[in-house]
Short mmCIF file of C-alpha atoms in Angstrom, two decimals:
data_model
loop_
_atom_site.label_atom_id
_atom_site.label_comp_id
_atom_site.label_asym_id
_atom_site.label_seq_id
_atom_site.Cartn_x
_atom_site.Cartn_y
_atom_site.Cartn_z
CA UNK A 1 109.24 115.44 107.43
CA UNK A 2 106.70 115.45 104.39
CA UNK A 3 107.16 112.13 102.35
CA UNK A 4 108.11 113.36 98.49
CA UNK A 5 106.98 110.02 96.89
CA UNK A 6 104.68 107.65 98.93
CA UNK A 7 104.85 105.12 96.45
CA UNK A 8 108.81 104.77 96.91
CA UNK A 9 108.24 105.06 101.05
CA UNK A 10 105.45 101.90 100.58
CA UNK A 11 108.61 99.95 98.97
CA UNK A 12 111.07 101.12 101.06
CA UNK A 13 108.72 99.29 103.79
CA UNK A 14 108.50 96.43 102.00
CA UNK A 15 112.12 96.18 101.43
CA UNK A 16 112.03 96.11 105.30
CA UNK A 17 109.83 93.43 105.45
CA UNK A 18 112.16 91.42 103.30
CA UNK A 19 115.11 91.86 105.08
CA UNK A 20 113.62 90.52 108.18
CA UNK A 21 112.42 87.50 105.86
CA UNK A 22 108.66 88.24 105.94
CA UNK A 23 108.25 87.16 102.32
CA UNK A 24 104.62 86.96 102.19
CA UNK A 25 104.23 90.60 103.43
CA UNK A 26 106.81 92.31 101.55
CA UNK A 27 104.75 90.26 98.66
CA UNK A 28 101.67 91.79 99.75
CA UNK A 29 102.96 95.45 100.03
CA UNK A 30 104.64 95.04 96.46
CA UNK A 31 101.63 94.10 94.49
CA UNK A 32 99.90 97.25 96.59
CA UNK A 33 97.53 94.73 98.06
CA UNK A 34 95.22 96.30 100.80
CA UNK A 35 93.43 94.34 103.80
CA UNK A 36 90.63 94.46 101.28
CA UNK A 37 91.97 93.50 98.34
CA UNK A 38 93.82 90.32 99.61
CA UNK A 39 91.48 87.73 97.68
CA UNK A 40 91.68 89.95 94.51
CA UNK A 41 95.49 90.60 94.55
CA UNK A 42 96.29 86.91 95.15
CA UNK A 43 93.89 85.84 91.98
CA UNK A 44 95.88 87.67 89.82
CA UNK A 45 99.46 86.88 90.74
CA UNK A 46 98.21 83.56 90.22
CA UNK A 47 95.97 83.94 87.43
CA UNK A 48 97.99 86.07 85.07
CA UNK A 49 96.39 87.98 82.13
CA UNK A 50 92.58 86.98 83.39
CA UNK A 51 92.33 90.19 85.33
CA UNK A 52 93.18 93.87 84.60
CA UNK A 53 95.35 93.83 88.25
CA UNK A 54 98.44 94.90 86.30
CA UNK A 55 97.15 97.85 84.55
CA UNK A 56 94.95 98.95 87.86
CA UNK A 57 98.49 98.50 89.78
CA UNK A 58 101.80 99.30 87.51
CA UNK A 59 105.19 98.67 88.74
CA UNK A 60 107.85 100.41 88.42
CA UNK A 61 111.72 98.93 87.70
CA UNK A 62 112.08 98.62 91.63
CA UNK A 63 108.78 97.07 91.97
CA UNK A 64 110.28 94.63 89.63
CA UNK A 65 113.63 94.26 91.38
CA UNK A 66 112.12 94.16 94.57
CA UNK A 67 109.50 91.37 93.38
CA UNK A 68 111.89 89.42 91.48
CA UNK A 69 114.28 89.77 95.24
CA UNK A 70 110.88 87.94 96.98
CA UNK A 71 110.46 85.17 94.88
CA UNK A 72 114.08 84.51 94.56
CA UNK A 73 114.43 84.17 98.18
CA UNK A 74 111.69 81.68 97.67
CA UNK A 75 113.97 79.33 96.02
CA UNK A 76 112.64 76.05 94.81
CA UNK A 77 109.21 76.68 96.60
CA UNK A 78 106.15 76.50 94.01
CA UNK A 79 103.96 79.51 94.21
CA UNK A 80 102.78 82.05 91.58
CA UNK A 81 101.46 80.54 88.21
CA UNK A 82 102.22 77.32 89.45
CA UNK A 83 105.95 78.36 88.82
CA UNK A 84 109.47 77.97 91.24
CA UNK A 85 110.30 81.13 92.75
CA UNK A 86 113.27 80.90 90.79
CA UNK A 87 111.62 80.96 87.55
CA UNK A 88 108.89 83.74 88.56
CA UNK A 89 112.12 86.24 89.71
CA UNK A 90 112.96 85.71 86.57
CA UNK A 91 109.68 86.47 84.92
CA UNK A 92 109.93 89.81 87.01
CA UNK A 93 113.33 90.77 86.83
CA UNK A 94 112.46 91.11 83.40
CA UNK A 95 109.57 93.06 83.63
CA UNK A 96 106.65 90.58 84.25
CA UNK A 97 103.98 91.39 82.06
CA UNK A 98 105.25 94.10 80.24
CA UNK A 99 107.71 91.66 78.83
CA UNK A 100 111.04 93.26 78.41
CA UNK A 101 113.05 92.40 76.07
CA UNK A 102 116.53 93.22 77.62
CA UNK A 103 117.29 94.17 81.54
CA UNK A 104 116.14 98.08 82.41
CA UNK A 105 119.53 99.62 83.39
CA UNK A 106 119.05 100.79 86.78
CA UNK A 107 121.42 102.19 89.59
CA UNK A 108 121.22 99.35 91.92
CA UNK A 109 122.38 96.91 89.38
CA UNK A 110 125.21 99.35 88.82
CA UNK A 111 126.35 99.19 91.98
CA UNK A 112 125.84 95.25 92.22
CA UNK A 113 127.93 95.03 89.27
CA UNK A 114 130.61 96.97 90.81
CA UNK A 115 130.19 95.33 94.04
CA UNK A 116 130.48 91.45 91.98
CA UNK A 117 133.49 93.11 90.49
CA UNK A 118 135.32 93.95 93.43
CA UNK A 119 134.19 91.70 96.18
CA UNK A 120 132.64 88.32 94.38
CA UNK A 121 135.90 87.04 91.98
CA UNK A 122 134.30 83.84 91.85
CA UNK A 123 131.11 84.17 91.06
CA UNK A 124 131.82 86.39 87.96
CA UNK A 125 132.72 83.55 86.55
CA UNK A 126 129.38 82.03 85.90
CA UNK A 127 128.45 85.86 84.10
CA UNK A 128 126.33 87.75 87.02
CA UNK A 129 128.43 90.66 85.07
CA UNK A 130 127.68 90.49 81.53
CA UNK A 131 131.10 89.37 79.69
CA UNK A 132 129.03 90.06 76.00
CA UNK A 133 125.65 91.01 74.98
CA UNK A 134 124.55 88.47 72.70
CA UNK A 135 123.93 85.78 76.18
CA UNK A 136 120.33 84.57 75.46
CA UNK A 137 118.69 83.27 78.55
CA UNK A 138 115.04 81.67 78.10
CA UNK A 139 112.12 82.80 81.03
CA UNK A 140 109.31 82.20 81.34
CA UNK A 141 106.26 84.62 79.91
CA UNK A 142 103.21 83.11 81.29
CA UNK A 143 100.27 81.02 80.43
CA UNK A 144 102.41 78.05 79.83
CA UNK A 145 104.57 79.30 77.24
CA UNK A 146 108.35 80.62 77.56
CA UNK A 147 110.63 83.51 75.71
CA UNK A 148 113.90 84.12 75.00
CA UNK A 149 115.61 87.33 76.13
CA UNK A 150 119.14 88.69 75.49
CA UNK A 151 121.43 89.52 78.13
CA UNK A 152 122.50 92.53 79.49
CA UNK A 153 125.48 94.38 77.56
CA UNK A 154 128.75 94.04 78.58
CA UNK A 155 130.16 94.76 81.62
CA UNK A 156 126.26 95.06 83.58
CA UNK A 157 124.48 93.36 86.08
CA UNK A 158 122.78 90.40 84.69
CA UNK A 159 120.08 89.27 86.94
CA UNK A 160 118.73 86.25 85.02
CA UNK A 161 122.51 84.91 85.65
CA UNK A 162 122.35 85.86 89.20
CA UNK A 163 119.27 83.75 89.31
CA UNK A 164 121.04 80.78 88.25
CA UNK A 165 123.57 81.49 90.77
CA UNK A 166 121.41 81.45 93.31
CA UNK A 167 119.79 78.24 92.18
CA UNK A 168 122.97 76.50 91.94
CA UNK A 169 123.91 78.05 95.67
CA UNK A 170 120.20 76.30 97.12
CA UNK A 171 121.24 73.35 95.17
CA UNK A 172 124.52 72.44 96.61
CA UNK A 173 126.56 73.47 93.39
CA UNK A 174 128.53 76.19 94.72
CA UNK A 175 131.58 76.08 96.44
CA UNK A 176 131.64 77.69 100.42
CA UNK A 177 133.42 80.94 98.84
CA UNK A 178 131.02 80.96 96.54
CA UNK A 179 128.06 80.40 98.72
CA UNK A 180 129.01 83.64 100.72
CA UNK A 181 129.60 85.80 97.62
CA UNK A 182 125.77 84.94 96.56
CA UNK A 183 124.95 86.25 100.56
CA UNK A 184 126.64 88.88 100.49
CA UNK A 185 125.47 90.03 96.95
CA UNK A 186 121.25 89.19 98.16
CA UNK A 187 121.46 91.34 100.60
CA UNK A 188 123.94 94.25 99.19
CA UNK A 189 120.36 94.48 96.42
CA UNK A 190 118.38 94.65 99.36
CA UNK A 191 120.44 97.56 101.23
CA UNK A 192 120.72 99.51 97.86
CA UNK A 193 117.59 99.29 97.00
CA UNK A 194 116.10 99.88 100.38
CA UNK A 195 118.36 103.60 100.14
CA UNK A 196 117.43 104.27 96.88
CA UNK A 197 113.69 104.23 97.84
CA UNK A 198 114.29 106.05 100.68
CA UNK A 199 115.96 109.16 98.89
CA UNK A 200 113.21 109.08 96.56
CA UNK A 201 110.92 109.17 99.46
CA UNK A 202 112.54 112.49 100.57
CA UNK A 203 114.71 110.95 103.17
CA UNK A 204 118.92 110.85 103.77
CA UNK A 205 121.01 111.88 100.87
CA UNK A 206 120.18 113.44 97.27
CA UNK A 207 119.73 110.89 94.56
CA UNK A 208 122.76 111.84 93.15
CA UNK A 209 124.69 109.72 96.26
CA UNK A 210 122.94 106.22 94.91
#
């Protein structure tokens, strides 16, 4: 079957990757780093705004999501910009360096809000589903320096919160019904996302059925 959008396939595969827990590859296949541009890519994920990487290699929103997945499932491990993972998903989950200033609706975080709502009681309590739109959260924006952002409206997926969640889960701050609400929420974004990029690919289902 001809592939309708490589671009969504390459994700899809990385999504793949991720799910099996090969971080570092799904990474790789993300930035669209090649066998040959290994030493390049990795320079500027960790040198941000010294190299035109970014413009040469745009993401889209589910690059973003699926970048700011990776280093969330890093945790408290120090990698890009000399940053936590938590704090870099965060970075990406709002854009990275095209600094957003509010969360890109999308229809995977429509369907995680939906899922929170019906399956994850007690983790909406600490806001993964916006309760008002006026939240700030601060991220970081690179080169040292943070930014403030405002949170999601009402009623949507806010992944800055989720972030926190997750954070408090790897820290021991979550209760055991809790814990498995965050699990089953990670990889619910994973499964969505991974058939969302495969419909856009040209595979299963019409878009309309994401």
């Amino acid at each position: 079957k001809k592939v309708r959008d490589p671009l969504a396939l390459q994700r899809a595969i990385a999504i793949l990757f991720l799910l099996r827990g090969d971080l570092e590859t799904s990474h790789e296949i993300v930035l669209g780093i090649t066998p040959a541009e290994i030493e390049n890519g990795e320079y500027a994920a960790t040198h941000r705004g010294e190299t035109t990487w970014a413009d040469d290699h745009p993401f889209t929103t589910e690059s973003d999501i699926i970048h700011a997945a990776i280093h969330r499932l890093e945790g408290p491990v120090i990698g890009e910009g000399n940053y936590t993972g938590y704090e870099n998903a965060k970075y990406w989950a709002m854009g990275g360096p095209k600094k957003l200033e509010r969360e890109v609706p999308h229809p995977v975080r429509e369907l995680l809000a939906d899922r929170a709502k019906q399956y994850a009681p007690k983790c909406l309590a600490r806001n993964i589903v916006a309760g008002t739109d006026d939240n700030i959260h601060c991220i970081i924006a690179g080169g040292g320096e943070s930014r403030d952002i405002r949170s999601p409206s009402s009623g949507k997926w806010d992944s800055i919160a989720f972030i926190d969640t997750c954070e408090l889960r790897a820290k021991g701050r979550l209760s055991a019904e809790e814990c498995e609400e965050v699990a089953d929420l990670q990889r619910a974004e994973l499964l969505y996302l991974l058939r969302h990029e495969l419909i856009k690919a040209g595979f299963g289902l019409d878009e309309n059925s994401v």
